[in-house]
Structures are given as structure tokens and as C-alpha cells.
Tab-separated table of C-alpha atoms in Angstrom:
chain	number	residue	atom	x	y	z
A	1	UNK	CA	-67.436	-41.427	-11.000
A	2	UNK	CA	-64.423	-40.885	-8.770
A	3	UNK	CA	-64.964	-41.249	-5.035
A	4	UNK	CA	-62.695	-39.448	-2.623
A	5	UNK	CA	-60.786	-42.181	-0.802
A	6	UNK	CA	-59.960	-40.132	2.229
A	7	UNK	CA	-62.179	-41.205	5.167
A	8	UNK	CA	-64.653	-38.728	6.539
A	9	UNK	CA	-62.940	-36.690	9.203
A	10	UNK	CA	-64.398	-36.780	12.724
A	11	UNK	CA	-65.364	-33.515	14.393
A	12	UNK	CA	-62.272	-31.531	15.351
A	13	UNK	CA	-61.649	-31.195	19.062
A	14	UNK	CA	-59.675	-28.269	20.447
A	15	UNK	CA	-56.276	-29.065	21.833
A	16	UNK	CA	-55.260	-27.600	25.135
A	17	UNK	CA	-52.503	-25.026	25.125
A	18	UNK	CA	-49.521	-25.917	27.252
A	19	UNK	CA	-49.466	-24.145	30.581
A	20	UNK	CA	-53.121	-23.195	30.579
A	21	UNK	CA	-56.690	-24.272	30.104
A	22	UNK	CA	-57.494	-22.140	27.070
A	23	UNK	CA	-58.318	-24.320	24.043
A	24	UNK	CA	-56.558	-23.673	20.757
A	25	UNK	CA	-58.532	-24.507	17.657
A	26	UNK	CA	-56.867	-25.530	14.396
A	27	UNK	CA	-56.422	-22.697	11.950
A	28	UNK	CA	-59.483	-22.085	9.799
A	29	UNK	CA	-60.193	-19.669	6.966
A	30	UNK	CA	-61.461	-17.314	9.637
A	31	UNK	CA	-58.132	-17.359	11.470
A	32	UNK	CA	-56.227	-17.086	8.211
A	33	UNK	CA	-58.115	-13.890	7.493
A	34	UNK	CA	-57.372	-12.559	10.983
A	35	UNK	CA	-53.764	-13.309	11.458
A	36	UNK	CA	-51.761	-11.853	8.574
A	37	UNK	CA	-53.902	-8.724	8.378
A	38	UNK	CA	-54.605	-8.074	12.009
A	39	UNK	CA	-53.660	-4.415	12.041
A	40	UNK	CA	-55.580	-3.813	8.841
A	41	UNK	CA	-58.626	-5.480	10.340
A	42	UNK	CA	-58.289	-3.440	13.507
A	43	UNK	CA	-58.385	-0.296	11.397
A	44	UNK	CA	-61.105	-1.356	9.005
A	45	UNK	CA	-63.209	-3.340	11.377
A	46	UNK	CA	-64.631	-0.417	13.259
A	47	UNK	CA	-65.242	-0.456	16.991
A	48	UNK	CA	-65.292	-3.560	19.058
A	49	UNK	CA	-66.526	-4.410	22.510
A	50	UNK	CA	-66.298	-7.823	24.009
A	51	UNK	CA	-65.385	-9.142	27.426
A	52	UNK	CA	-62.075	-10.899	26.957
A	53	UNK	CA	-61.477	-14.197	28.667
A	54	UNK	CA	-58.340	-14.637	26.546
A	55	UNK	CA	-55.018	-12.983	27.393
A	56	UNK	CA	-54.098	-10.327	24.851
A	57	UNK	CA	-50.662	-10.589	23.285
A	58	UNK	CA	-48.873	-7.296	23.604
A	59	UNK	CA	-47.363	-7.567	20.123
A	60	UNK	CA	-50.830	-8.123	18.647
A	61	UNK	CA	-52.539	-5.079	20.091
A	62	UNK	CA	-54.134	-2.856	17.447
A	63	UNK	CA	-52.816	0.662	16.979
A	64	UNK	CA	-54.175	3.403	19.169
A	65	UNK	CA	-55.372	5.400	16.204
A	66	UNK	CA	-56.731	4.325	12.867
A	67	UNK	CA	-55.753	5.799	9.533
A	68	UNK	CA	-58.566	8.338	9.589
A	69	UNK	CA	-57.281	9.911	12.776
A	70	UNK	CA	-60.152	8.668	14.879
A	71	UNK	CA	-59.763	6.734	18.079
A	72	UNK	CA	-58.881	3.097	17.560
A	73	UNK	CA	-59.039	0.088	19.838
A	74	UNK	CA	-57.099	0.023	23.110
A	75	UNK	CA	-57.169	-3.152	25.182
A	76	UNK	CA	-58.653	-2.703	28.621
A	77	UNK	CA	-59.071	-5.266	31.314
A	78	UNK	CA	-61.335	-7.131	31.322
A	79	UNK	CA	-63.118	-5.454	28.408
A	80	UNK	CA	-62.196	-3.548	25.298
A	81	UNK	CA	-63.624	-0.112	24.875
A	82	UNK	CA	-63.512	1.469	21.506
A	83	UNK	CA	-64.691	4.413	19.579
A	84	UNK	CA	-66.448	5.915	16.929
A	85	UNK	CA	-67.178	4.578	13.502
A	86	UNK	CA	-70.519	3.318	14.733
A	87	UNK	CA	-72.086	6.210	16.539
A	88	UNK	CA	-69.163	8.535	17.213
A	89	UNK	CA	-68.316	7.632	20.800
A	90	UNK	CA	-66.821	4.828	22.804
A	91	UNK	CA	-69.233	2.084	23.766
A	92	UNK	CA	-68.599	-0.860	25.961
A	93	UNK	CA	-71.588	-2.704	24.532
A	94	UNK	CA	-72.406	-1.322	21.073
A	95	UNK	CA	-76.004	-1.738	20.028
A	96	UNK	CA	-75.356	-1.934	16.332
A	97	UNK	CA	-74.971	-5.405	14.864
A	98	UNK	CA	-72.143	-4.233	12.625
A	99	UNK	CA	-70.097	-3.245	15.641
A	100	UNK	CA	-70.560	-6.641	17.225
A	101	UNK	CA	-69.400	-8.294	14.006
A	102	UNK	CA	-66.313	-6.102	13.937
A	103	UNK	CA	-65.488	-7.191	17.462
A	104	UNK	CA	-65.062	-10.805	16.489
A	105	UNK	CA	-62.185	-9.883	14.186
A	106	UNK	CA	-60.231	-7.009	15.611
A	107	UNK	CA	-60.405	-8.260	19.194
A	108	UNK	CA	-59.398	-11.873	18.628
A	109	UNK	CA	-55.686	-11.376	19.128
A	110	UNK	CA	-54.574	-14.734	20.484
A	111	UNK	CA	-52.156	-16.933	18.582
A	112	UNK	CA	-53.909	-19.879	16.847
A	113	UNK	CA	-52.266	-23.203	16.108
A	114	UNK	CA	-50.820	-23.230	12.580
A	115	UNK	CA	-52.629	-25.368	10.010
A	116	UNK	CA	-52.954	-24.312	6.378
A	117	UNK	CA	-56.426	-24.065	4.893
A	118	UNK	CA	-56.837	-26.597	2.084
A	119	UNK	CA	-59.657	-27.561	-0.201
A	120	UNK	CA	-59.642	-30.960	1.475
A	121	UNK	CA	-60.762	-29.353	4.739
A	122	UNK	CA	-63.981	-28.234	3.047
A	123	UNK	CA	-64.439	-31.594	1.370
A	124	UNK	CA	-64.193	-33.258	4.768
A	125	UNK	CA	-66.782	-30.929	6.270
A	126	UNK	CA	-69.213	-31.430	3.382
A	127	UNK	CA	-68.784	-35.201	3.637
A	128	UNK	CA	-69.374	-35.094	7.378
A	129	UNK	CA	-72.491	-32.963	6.887
A	130	UNK	CA	-74.045	-35.247	4.272
A	131	UNK	CA	-72.600	-38.654	5.135
A	132	UNK	CA	-71.677	-39.026	1.440
A	133	UNK	CA	-68.285	-39.417	-0.237
A	134	UNK	CA	-68.583	-39.344	-4.035
A	135	UNK	CA	-68.103	-35.910	-5.662
A	136	UNK	CA	-68.313	-37.291	-9.185
A	137	UNK	CA	-65.854	-36.792	-12.011
A	138	UNK	CA	-62.651	-34.868	-11.325
A	139	UNK	CA	-61.752	-31.501	-12.827
A	140	UNK	CA	-63.461	-29.125	-10.393
A	141	UNK	CA	-60.848	-29.144	-7.607
A	142	UNK	CA	-58.557	-26.520	-9.144
A	143	UNK	CA	-61.296	-23.906	-9.129
A	144	UNK	CA	-62.007	-24.500	-5.441
A	145	UNK	CA	-58.324	-24.245	-4.550
A	146	UNK	CA	-57.878	-21.023	-6.506
A	147	UNK	CA	-61.019	-19.504	-5.002
A	148	UNK	CA	-59.855	-20.267	-1.460
A	149	UNK	CA	-56.420	-18.809	-2.223
A	150	UNK	CA	-57.963	-15.601	-3.577
A	151	UNK	CA	-60.284	-15.238	-0.580
A	152	UNK	CA	-57.420	-15.808	1.838
A	153	UNK	CA	-55.803	-12.571	0.647
A	154	UNK	CA	-58.802	-10.439	1.590
A	155	UNK	CA	-59.605	-8.813	4.962
A	156	UNK	CA	-62.957	-10.510	5.386
A	157	UNK	CA	-65.006	-9.649	8.446
A	158	UNK	CA	-66.649	-12.248	10.676
A	159	UNK	CA	-69.977	-12.325	8.881
A	160	UNK	CA	-68.197	-12.472	5.538
A	161	UNK	CA	-66.089	-15.433	6.583
A	162	UNK	CA	-69.212	-17.216	7.770
A	163	UNK	CA	-70.920	-16.509	4.433
A	164	UNK	CA	-67.927	-17.760	2.450
A	165	UNK	CA	-67.528	-20.937	4.458
A	166	UNK	CA	-71.259	-21.651	4.330
A	167	UNK	CA	-71.427	-21.245	0.554
A	168	UNK	CA	-68.358	-23.387	-0.132
A	169	UNK	CA	-69.613	-26.204	2.072
A	170	UNK	CA	-73.177	-25.927	0.728
A	171	UNK	CA	-71.892	-26.131	-2.852
A	172	UNK	CA	-69.823	-29.213	-2.088
A	173	UNK	CA	-72.753	-30.776	-0.229
A	174	UNK	CA	-75.045	-30.108	-3.206
A	175	UNK	CA	-72.588	-31.820	-5.523
A	176	UNK	CA	-72.408	-34.848	-3.209
A	177	UNK	CA	-76.198	-35.099	-3.107
A	178	UNK	CA	-76.527	-34.793	-6.890
A	179	UNK	CA	-74.087	-37.641	-7.451
A	180	UNK	CA	-75.761	-39.784	-4.807
A	181	UNK	CA	-79.247	-39.170	-6.232
A	182	UNK	CA	-78.286	-39.963	-9.831
A	183	UNK	CA	-76.370	-43.061	-8.717
A	184	UNK	CA	-79.569	-44.330	-7.040
A	185	UNK	CA	-81.931	-43.023	-9.762
A	186	UNK	CA	-80.041	-43.105	-13.109
A	187	UNK	CA	-83.050	-41.839	-15.074
A	188	UNK	CA	-82.574	-38.407	-13.498
A	189	UNK	CA	-79.314	-38.019	-15.411
A	190	UNK	CA	-80.964	-38.734	-18.751
A	191	UNK	CA	-83.346	-36.917	-21.054
A	192	UNK	CA	-83.209	-34.153	-23.635
A	193	UNK	CA	-82.926	-30.428	-23.067
A	194	UNK	CA	-84.953	-28.183	-25.355
A	195	UNK	CA	-82.717	-25.343	-26.487
A	196	UNK	CA	-81.971	-23.605	-24.261
A	197	UNK	CA	-82.749	-19.967	-24.918
A	198	UNK	CA	-79.970	-18.025	-23.181
A	199	UNK	CA	-80.200	-14.379	-22.119
A	200	UNK	CA	-76.761	-12.741	-22.163
A	201	UNK	CA	-75.293	-9.245	-22.271
A	202	UNK	CA	-73.516	-7.021	-19.812
A	203	UNK	CA	-74.909	-6.990	-16.281
A	204	UNK	CA	-77.267	-4.093	-15.494
A	205	UNK	CA	-78.686	-4.103	-19.034
A	206	UNK	CA	-82.148	-5.567	-18.200
A	207	UNK	CA	-81.104	-9.226	-18.395
A	208	UNK	CA	-82.778	-9.942	-15.043
A	209	UNK	CA	-85.901	-7.929	-15.843
A	210	UNK	CA	-86.330	-9.696	-19.189
A	211	UNK	CA	-85.863	-13.113	-17.569
A	212	UNK	CA	-88.414	-12.353	-14.850
A	213	UNK	CA	-90.904	-11.013	-17.380
A	214	UNK	CA	-90.681	-14.038	-19.695
A	215	UNK	CA	-90.853	-16.414	-16.727
A	216	UNK	CA	-94.508	-15.473	-16.239
A	217	UNK	CA	-95.255	-17.702	-19.220
A	218	UNK	CA	-95.695	-21.181	-17.720
A	219	UNK	CA	-94.426	-22.806	-20.912
A	220	UNK	CA	-90.865	-21.869	-19.923
A	221	UNK	CA	-88.707	-23.833	-17.490
A	222	UNK	CA	-86.216	-21.724	-15.543
A	223	UNK	CA	-83.908	-22.129	-12.555
A	224	UNK	CA	-85.422	-20.961	-9.263
A	225	UNK	CA	-83.177	-19.905	-6.394
A	226	UNK	CA	-84.451	-22.491	-3.925
A	227	UNK	CA	-83.734	-25.362	-6.314
A	228	UNK	CA	-80.441	-23.871	-7.519
A	229	UNK	CA	-79.047	-23.815	-3.998
A	230	UNK	CA	-80.475	-27.200	-3.012
A	231	UNK	CA	-81.214	-29.225	-6.148
A	232	UNK	CA	-81.719	-32.483	-4.220
A	233	UNK	CA	-84.294	-33.818	-3.759
A	234	UNK	CA	-85.238	-32.744	-7.297
A	235	UNK	CA	-88.433	-30.671	-7.495
A	236	UNK	CA	-91.702	-32.446	-8.144
A	237	UNK	CA	-94.486	-30.481	-9.805
A	238	UNK	CA	-97.052	-32.259	-7.616
A	239	UNK	CA	-95.488	-31.166	-4.306
A	240	UNK	CA	-93.396	-28.069	-4.994
A	241	UNK	CA	-96.085	-25.713	-3.645
A	242	UNK	CA	-95.422	-27.080	-0.153
A	243	UNK	CA	-91.679	-27.639	-0.573
A	244	UNK	CA	-89.943	-26.321	2.582
A	245	UNK	CA	-87.117	-24.907	0.460
A	246	UNK	CA	-89.597	-22.592	-1.259
A	247	UNK	CA	-91.007	-21.468	2.093
A	248	UNK	CA	-87.509	-20.759	3.399
A	249	UNK	CA	-86.772	-18.682	0.304
A	250	UNK	CA	-89.914	-16.586	0.796
A	251	UNK	CA	-88.933	-15.861	4.391
A	252	UNK	CA	-85.380	-14.948	3.390
A	253	UNK	CA	-86.450	-12.545	0.649
A	254	UNK	CA	-88.938	-10.859	2.977
A	255	UNK	CA	-86.209	-10.249	5.563
A	256	UNK	CA	-83.240	-9.377	3.334
A	257	UNK	CA	-83.030	-5.760	2.171
A	258	UNK	CA	-79.395	-5.697	1.000
A	259	UNK	CA	-80.026	-5.297	-2.729
A	260	UNK	CA	-83.497	-3.761	-2.798
A	261	UNK	CA	-83.602	-1.011	-5.373
A	262	UNK	CA	-80.602	-2.545	-7.140
A	263	UNK	CA	-81.708	-6.014	-8.162
A	264	UNK	CA	-84.887	-8.045	-8.801
A	265	UNK	CA	-85.230	-11.170	-6.681
A	266	UNK	CA	-88.708	-12.519	-6.082
A	267	UNK	CA	-89.826	-15.660	-4.292
A	268	UNK	CA	-90.395	-18.519	-6.701
A	269	UNK	CA	-89.019	-16.463	-9.555
A	270	UNK	CA	-86.063	-17.192	-11.807
A	271	UNK	CA	-82.400	-16.632	-10.993
A	272	UNK	CA	-79.143	-16.820	-12.900
A	273	UNK	CA	-78.044	-20.342	-13.654
A	274	UNK	CA	-74.634	-19.312	-12.298
A	275	UNK	CA	-75.309	-21.483	-9.243
A	276	UNK	CA	-75.123	-24.519	-11.531
A	277	UNK	CA	-71.731	-23.411	-12.855
A	278	UNK	CA	-70.636	-22.951	-9.248
A	279	UNK	CA	-71.083	-26.695	-8.680
A	280	UNK	CA	-67.864	-27.122	-10.676
A	281	UNK	CA	-66.199	-24.110	-8.991
A	282	UNK	CA	-65.785	-22.448	-12.372
A	283	UNK	CA	-68.256	-19.651	-12.013
A	284	UNK	CA	-67.797	-15.897	-12.193
A	285	UNK	CA	-67.743	-14.905	-8.499
A	286	UNK	CA	-67.844	-11.146	-8.988
A	287	UNK	CA	-69.799	-10.710	-5.770
A	288	UNK	CA	-66.599	-11.481	-3.849
A	289	UNK	CA	-63.292	-9.558	-4.112
A	290	UNK	CA	-61.423	-12.405	-5.838
A	291	UNK	CA	-59.865	-10.885	-8.943
A	292	UNK	CA	-56.970	-13.376	-8.994
A	293	UNK	CA	-59.543	-16.143	-9.347
A	294	UNK	CA	-61.493	-14.121	-11.929
A	295	UNK	CA	-58.471	-13.661	-14.181
A	296	UNK	CA	-57.845	-17.412	-14.103
A	297	UNK	CA	-61.535	-18.177	-14.726
A	298	UNK	CA	-61.717	-15.990	-17.836
A	299	UNK	CA	-59.387	-18.371	-19.675
A	300	UNK	CA	-60.031	-21.741	-18.010
A	301	UNK	CA	-61.429	-24.834	-19.743
A	302	UNK	CA	-65.215	-24.850	-19.255
A	303	UNK	CA	-66.106	-28.036	-21.169
A	304	UNK	CA	-66.559	-30.129	-18.021
A	305	UNK	CA	-68.407	-27.297	-16.288
A	306	UNK	CA	-71.089	-27.046	-18.975
A	307	UNK	CA	-71.372	-30.836	-19.101
A	308	UNK	CA	-72.180	-30.774	-15.371
A	309	UNK	CA	-74.521	-27.836	-15.964
A	310	UNK	CA	-76.514	-30.037	-18.388
A	311	UNK	CA	-76.412	-32.939	-15.934
A	312	UNK	CA	-78.019	-30.714	-13.303
A	313	UNK	CA	-80.698	-29.351	-15.658
A	314	UNK	CA	-81.709	-32.922	-16.507
A	315	UNK	CA	-82.000	-33.680	-12.797
A	316	UNK	CA	-84.179	-30.609	-12.209
A	317	UNK	CA	-86.519	-31.209	-15.154
A	318	UNK	CA	-87.129	-34.940	-14.616
A	319	UNK	CA	-90.292	-34.504	-12.524
A	320	UNK	CA	-90.803	-30.801	-13.084
A	321	UNK	CA	-91.574	-30.108	-16.765
A	322	UNK	CA	-91.585	-28.345	-19.173
A	323	UNK	CA	-88.148	-29.008	-20.600
A	324	UNK	CA	-88.009	-25.799	-22.652
A	325	UNK	CA	-85.273	-24.028	-20.726
A	326	UNK	CA	-84.818	-20.283	-20.396
A	327	UNK	CA	-81.550	-19.463	-18.639
A	328	UNK	CA	-79.658	-16.267	-17.991
A	329	UNK	CA	-76.219	-15.211	-16.823
A	330	UNK	CA	-74.060	-12.368	-18.133
A	331	UNK	CA	-71.010	-14.517	-17.454
A	332	UNK	CA	-71.851	-16.927	-20.274
A	333	UNK	CA	-70.379	-14.182	-22.488
A	334	UNK	CA	-66.871	-15.382	-21.704
A	335	UNK	CA	-67.342	-19.041	-22.669
A	336	UNK	CA	-69.924	-19.247	-25.457
A	337	UNK	CA	-67.866	-21.813	-27.384
A	338	UNK	CA	-68.049	-24.244	-24.463
A	339	UNK	CA	-71.766	-23.537	-24.030
A	340	UNK	CA	-72.690	-24.368	-27.637
A	341	UNK	CA	-70.469	-27.462	-27.549
A	342	UNK	CA	-72.809	-28.753	-24.826
A	343	UNK	CA	-76.006	-27.163	-26.200
A	344	UNK	CA	-75.704	-27.111	-30.018
A	345	UNK	CA	-79.225	-25.692	-30.447
A	346	UNK	CA	-78.792	-22.796	-28.014
A	347	UNK	CA	-80.104	-19.412	-29.126
A	348	UNK	CA	-79.193	-16.103	-27.540
A	349	UNK	CA	-81.092	-12.968	-26.570
A	350	UNK	CA	-78.518	-10.238	-25.957
A	351	UNK	CA	-79.463	-7.092	-24.076
A	352	UNK	CA	-77.671	-3.784	-24.663
A	353	UNK	CA	-77.213	-0.570	-22.722
A	354	UNK	CA	-74.703	2.252	-22.953
A	355	UNK	CA	-71.560	1.139	-21.018
A	356	UNK	CA	-71.132	4.720	-19.830
A	357	UNK	CA	-74.121	3.983	-17.581
A	358	UNK	CA	-73.620	0.237	-17.187
A	359	UNK	CA	-70.064	0.176	-15.808
A	360	UNK	CA	-70.701	2.513	-12.823
A	361	UNK	CA	-73.954	0.646	-12.095
A	362	UNK	CA	-72.117	-2.689	-11.976
A	363	UNK	CA	-69.398	-1.212	-9.775
A	364	UNK	CA	-72.000	0.169	-7.367
A	365	UNK	CA	-73.764	-3.196	-7.147
A	366	UNK	CA	-70.477	-5.002	-6.503
A	367	UNK	CA	-69.524	-2.510	-3.818
A	368	UNK	CA	-72.759	-3.431	-2.039
A	369	UNK	CA	-71.961	-7.110	-2.474
A	370	UNK	CA	-68.370	-6.725	-1.240
A	371	UNK	CA	-69.670	-5.030	1.898
A	372	UNK	CA	-71.477	-8.248	2.843
A	373	UNK	CA	-68.138	-10.041	3.245
A	374	UNK	CA	-65.604	-7.335	4.106
A	375	UNK	CA	-65.544	-3.970	5.898
A	376	UNK	CA	-66.760	-1.240	3.588
A	377	UNK	CA	-63.746	0.908	4.441
A	378	UNK	CA	-61.487	-1.787	2.978
A	379	UNK	CA	-63.070	-1.575	-0.476
A	380	UNK	CA	-60.866	0.223	-2.992
A	381	UNK	CA	-63.429	1.911	-5.213
A	382	UNK	CA	-60.989	3.045	-7.878
A	383	UNK	CA	-59.428	-0.407	-8.221
A	384	UNK	CA	-62.927	-1.901	-8.420
A	385	UNK	CA	-63.903	0.500	-11.191
A	386	UNK	CA	-60.783	-0.314	-13.223
A	387	UNK	CA	-61.191	-4.061	-12.828
A	388	UNK	CA	-64.842	-3.919	-13.884
A	389	UNK	CA	-64.100	-1.792	-16.938
A	390	UNK	CA	-61.406	-4.208	-18.140
A	391	UNK	CA	-63.488	-7.274	-17.301
A	392	UNK	CA	-66.553	-6.152	-19.223
A	393	UNK	CA	-64.467	-4.959	-22.147
A	394	UNK	CA	-63.109	-8.524	-22.449
A	395	UNK	CA	-66.666	-9.858	-22.123
A	396	UNK	CA	-67.909	-7.830	-25.084
A	397	UNK	CA	-64.893	-8.680	-27.231
A	398	UNK	CA	-65.541	-12.406	-26.669
A	399	UNK	CA	-69.206	-12.112	-27.669
A	400	UNK	CA	-68.356	-10.058	-30.749
A	401	UNK	CA	-65.821	-12.658	-31.865
A	402	UNK	CA	-68.289	-15.501	-31.265
A	403	UNK	CA	-71.000	-13.772	-33.294
A	404	UNK	CA	-68.587	-13.281	-36.175
A	405	UNK	CA	-67.638	-16.977	-36.209
A	406	UNK	CA	-71.026	-18.598	-35.511
A	407	UNK	CA	-73.348	-16.219	-37.311
A	408	UNK	CA	-75.833	-13.533	-36.342
A	409	UNK	CA	-78.886	-15.762	-36.820
A	410	UNK	CA	-78.379	-17.216	-33.319
A	411	UNK	CA	-78.845	-13.757	-31.749
A	412	UNK	CA	-81.682	-11.353	-31.063
A	413	UNK	CA	-80.654	-7.918	-29.754
A	414	UNK	CA	-82.803	-6.070	-27.202
A	415	UNK	CA	-81.939	-2.501	-26.245
A	416	UNK	CA	-82.377	-1.419	-22.635
A	417	UNK	CA	-84.182	1.790	-23.590
A	418	UNK	CA	-86.601	-0.036	-25.899
A	419	UNK	CA	-87.362	-2.626	-23.248
A	420	UNK	CA	-88.087	0.004	-20.594
A	421	UNK	CA	-90.290	1.993	-22.971
A	422	UNK	CA	-92.337	-0.948	-24.275
A	423	UNK	CA	-91.585	-4.251	-22.512
A	424	UNK	CA	-94.485	-6.133	-24.103
A	425	UNK	CA	-93.454	-4.920	-27.542
A	426	UNK	CA	-89.983	-6.401	-26.997
A	427	UNK	CA	-91.523	-9.633	-25.703
A	428	UNK	CA	-93.537	-9.944	-28.910
A	429	UNK	CA	-90.301	-9.512	-30.877
A	430	UNK	CA	-88.751	-12.355	-28.851
A	431	UNK	CA	-91.660	-14.706	-29.534
A	432	UNK	CA	-91.737	-13.835	-33.231
A	433	UNK	CA	-88.010	-14.530	-33.506
A	434	UNK	CA	-88.439	-17.892	-31.750
A	435	UNK	CA	-91.460	-18.785	-33.880
A	436	UNK	CA	-93.649	-19.160	-30.812
A	437	UNK	CA	-96.897	-17.661	-29.607
A	438	UNK	CA	-98.382	-16.810	-26.217
A	439	UNK	CA	-101.783	-17.890	-25.028
A	440	UNK	CA	-104.107	-15.332	-23.458
A	441	UNK	CA	-103.287	-16.406	-19.903
A	442	UNK	CA	-99.549	-15.983	-20.426
A	443	UNK	CA	-99.972	-12.633	-22.168
A	444	UNK	CA	-102.072	-11.279	-19.292
A	445	UNK	CA	-99.557	-12.526	-16.709
A	446	UNK	CA	-96.664	-10.887	-18.552
A	447	UNK	CA	-98.544	-7.609	-18.938
A	448	UNK	CA	-99.422	-7.540	-15.228
A	449	UNK	CA	-95.795	-8.141	-14.236
A	450	UNK	CA	-94.550	-5.448	-16.610
A	451	UNK	CA	-97.007	-2.925	-15.163
A	452	UNK	CA	-96.091	-3.747	-11.566
A	453	UNK	CA	-92.339	-3.680	-12.186
A	454	UNK	CA	-91.874	-0.642	-14.374
A	455	UNK	CA	-88.546	1.158	-14.115
A	456	UNK	CA	-88.152	2.761	-10.686
A	457	UNK	CA	-90.830	0.651	-9.001
A	458	UNK	CA	-88.238	-0.869	-6.645
A	459	UNK	CA	-86.521	2.373	-5.771
A	460	UNK	CA	-83.768	4.413	-7.355
A	461	UNK	CA	-80.223	3.124	-7.692
A	462	UNK	CA	-77.855	6.100	-7.464
A	463	UNK	CA	-74.231	6.065	-8.616
A	464	UNK	CA	-71.724	8.086	-10.637
A	465	UNK	CA	-68.652	7.108	-12.651
A	466	UNK	CA	-66.304	9.317	-10.649
A	467	UNK	CA	-67.170	7.405	-7.461
A	468	UNK	CA	-65.086	4.590	-8.938
A	469	UNK	CA	-62.228	6.571	-10.456
A	470	UNK	CA	-63.779	6.594	-13.926
A	471	UNK	CA	-65.028	9.328	-16.228
A	472	UNK	CA	-67.759	9.297	-18.828
A	473	UNK	CA	-65.440	10.439	-21.663
A	474	UNK	CA	-63.018	7.614	-20.865
A	475	UNK	CA	-65.795	5.000	-20.845
A	476	UNK	CA	-67.214	6.382	-24.091
A	477	UNK	CA	-63.796	6.034	-25.716
A	478	UNK	CA	-63.051	2.523	-24.423
A	479	UNK	CA	-66.425	1.172	-25.609
A	480	UNK	CA	-66.761	3.317	-28.738
A	481	UNK	CA	-67.105	0.427	-31.213
A	482	UNK	CA	-69.712	-1.375	-29.117
A	483	UNK	CA	-71.712	1.816	-28.559
A	484	UNK	CA	-71.761	2.625	-32.259
A	485	UNK	CA	-72.919	-0.863	-33.254
A	486	UNK	CA	-75.415	-1.836	-30.560
A	487	UNK	CA	-76.432	1.272	-28.623
A	488	UNK	CA	-76.679	3.791	-31.435
A	489	UNK	CA	-74.464	6.276	-29.616
A	490	UNK	CA	-71.401	7.694	-31.405
């Protein structure tokens, strides 16, 4: 256990600029995103309207016209009036929340004090938030540094920067609390893990639907979103029904409509165990435009990450049985050797769907996710499509190689079309393969969920390959071997 020796930093106070009363704050990730890409942000950020109490630097004024030929932002005194992405006309006080978010970026044109963003800045903030200092064993810092560096290159908007900073600090705070809890209660870091059974495959191939369906059997233990984000205090089966984290999750899901029709996320239901990999900052962060980080992650050493993954599962199961774990994340595909080194008895259910349909679906989902952290106009659809195609091609090649070396008996294959046509039939195949049986209560619960969540019940997800610079013949050619073996399509 390696504590960070640096003392917890006190709250930062603004320093006063010489010759005036305006405070200058030290440079944060937010300012780093603003400053080098100011003109780009002014173009992409849309209209802005805010009363300015800060003097505008003449050399930092955004261009009069954006790249689309529409009216851009022109400084006015004392306010900025701007025009038309949100509603088609200039508004001094735009009603749309998106416009107000844009304002915080493309209108903040003052010169901040220089201070590079470092991982240590986030460590300090997490330590100050929790009052704790011990992050546990080393080895996770490189991932954090690389993730910050990749994010710093992107034109994030104000809400996106807030989301990024909140997640990084929350992840560090969760790690601090895990180490503190296990140090005070060593038994929570002990115990055996049954299995686990791991659902893998390409994203958008029914991995989430299969996980949610199986989770209706109470004999499984799975990761729930409210405990993945805040694993401490560990859940207790006697009190979890009134746990405030669960209530907060229900309220959030009821209010958030970002991914409805594209993704299943239900209160109290299972989620990817990717949040546990994130605790070591070696997780596939495809929801953010960080391809530099992704390329590093594909080939990084994951031994310590899966060891910490197991440490966290033991914490979560200590007072919340059963210990028969069912986990799912498509990103396990890349590091199956490290996974089985930690979990020698792991068995895999692999879902399959034609990549000609899967790749555009993934790209569409990621475009939606990118838009939560950056202006939609800044998203390069063609580059996104190419990156996804290459990324998932590598994913499948890694799984194929692993299956050849470790044997096919660890794997059960489930086709997307078969699952949609007869979900309970595929569930019975899963249980037969595992040598398990369902009781009547579990079977009824699974059947009810399958009926209520049939394909299309959450809305239609529309997309095409050419939206992302791809074509169906090209995708069919790139994934020809996989399609012939697992999808039954020549």
C-alpha cells in the first residue's frame, strides 16, 4: 500500500491581476480546452450570450463568420449578441440550455494564468474531497496521465469539461475510499469469487440485453451502476433497498433521455464492470474522443488492473451475496489473457452479430456519447467510423487467437438473431452449458422481462454505414472470416 506523500492541497484562491481587481484563476482542464482552440470553439460552440464583466482581448475575438457561412460571434458592450445555430436568429438571452453552455466557452476570452494540468492536480482534489491519502498500490498513474493528455487535445464544451472532471475526481475518490475501507476492515479484501461467467463480444450484439435478462435470476451476482460508481460503503443485503445511492440512480435514469432507444439502462439493473477497470485508469473509454489513449490501452499491461478488479468484487460481495458473478464488457476482448490469469475458472458467453450492422450502430452510439462532452459539429464522423472499424477488427482478432490457444470449451456462442427470435430458448442453452437449472420463480421473472423488452420496445435506433464514411461491401470484406465462421454470412 503506497500512500501519496504530498500533503493535501488547500482550496485554491484566485490571485489578483496586476492593475485591476479581476481575479485570475490557475489554469484548469477547462481553460486548457479553451485557450489553444479558441477560434475552433467559437465556431463549433454555437451562439453565446452573456453579460461580460471581463474586458475582451482584441486578439482573442472570435471570427465574424463561422465555417458554415452563418453569422458568428461579435463582441458587443456590455453583452455579446450572436446568431443562429440555436434557433436561426440572434438572441441576447438564448432560451436553449445548449446555447448557454456554448457561451461559457466561446465567450471566455480573457488570458488565464499559465499552469499545466497534471494528474497530481486531480489527486489533490480527490484527497481534499475525501480527507484520505492512500491510493493503494502504484501502477495506475500512467493511465490517468495519458487520459488527461488525450482529453486536452479535444475541443470539449463546458458541460463536457464538467463531466470529465467530475468522473476523474469521482474515480480517484472511489479508489481512496476502497483502500481506506479495506485497511479498516481487512475481511472485505478476502474471499473467493465463483467463476465468473463473462459475457463478451462486439458492442451492439445483445451483450447488454443478455446480461439484463439473466440478471432476473436472483442466483446471479452482478455489478449495479450505483455500487459501481460508489462502491463504498459496500452494499449490505439487509439495507440496500433504502440505500440513498439506489434512490439517486432511479431519479437519474428517470430524468436522463440521452441514450433511450439506443441502450438498456434500468434502475437496480446490471451494468458493465468497466467501471471497476476504470479504478485503475486502464479501461476502454470509447465514450470520449480519446483515440490516443485507446491505442495505448489496447497493448498495455492489464495484470494489475484485473487484480484490482477482483479486489473490488470481493469488497462488493462481502455482505451482499451470492458470490456467483455474472459480468459483462465488450472490452474484455482485448485482454482475455490477463483476465484468466486473475480468474482461472472464467467461462465466456460470446454474442455475435453481422459487423455490417454492428459497426455503424457502434459509431452512432459513440456519436451520441461524444456529443455529451463536445460540440456535435466538432465530431468527425468519417474519422470515427474508420477508428471504430479498425478497433473492433483488432478486438475480434484477439478473441479468435485466445480461443485457438485456450480451447473452445470455455466459450458458448449466442447469435443476435437467435436471441431476438427466442430469448428464453437461448437462456436455456446457457444454463445447460453451465450445468445449472432455474427455479420456477427465476424462469417466470426472465420470461416477463423478455416479453417486456422485445426488440424495438425502447424505440428504433436509426443509422447507416455511409453516415460514417463506410460502405457495406467494405465492411463485409474486412470482416469476411468472422462473418463466415460466426454469423453464417458469406
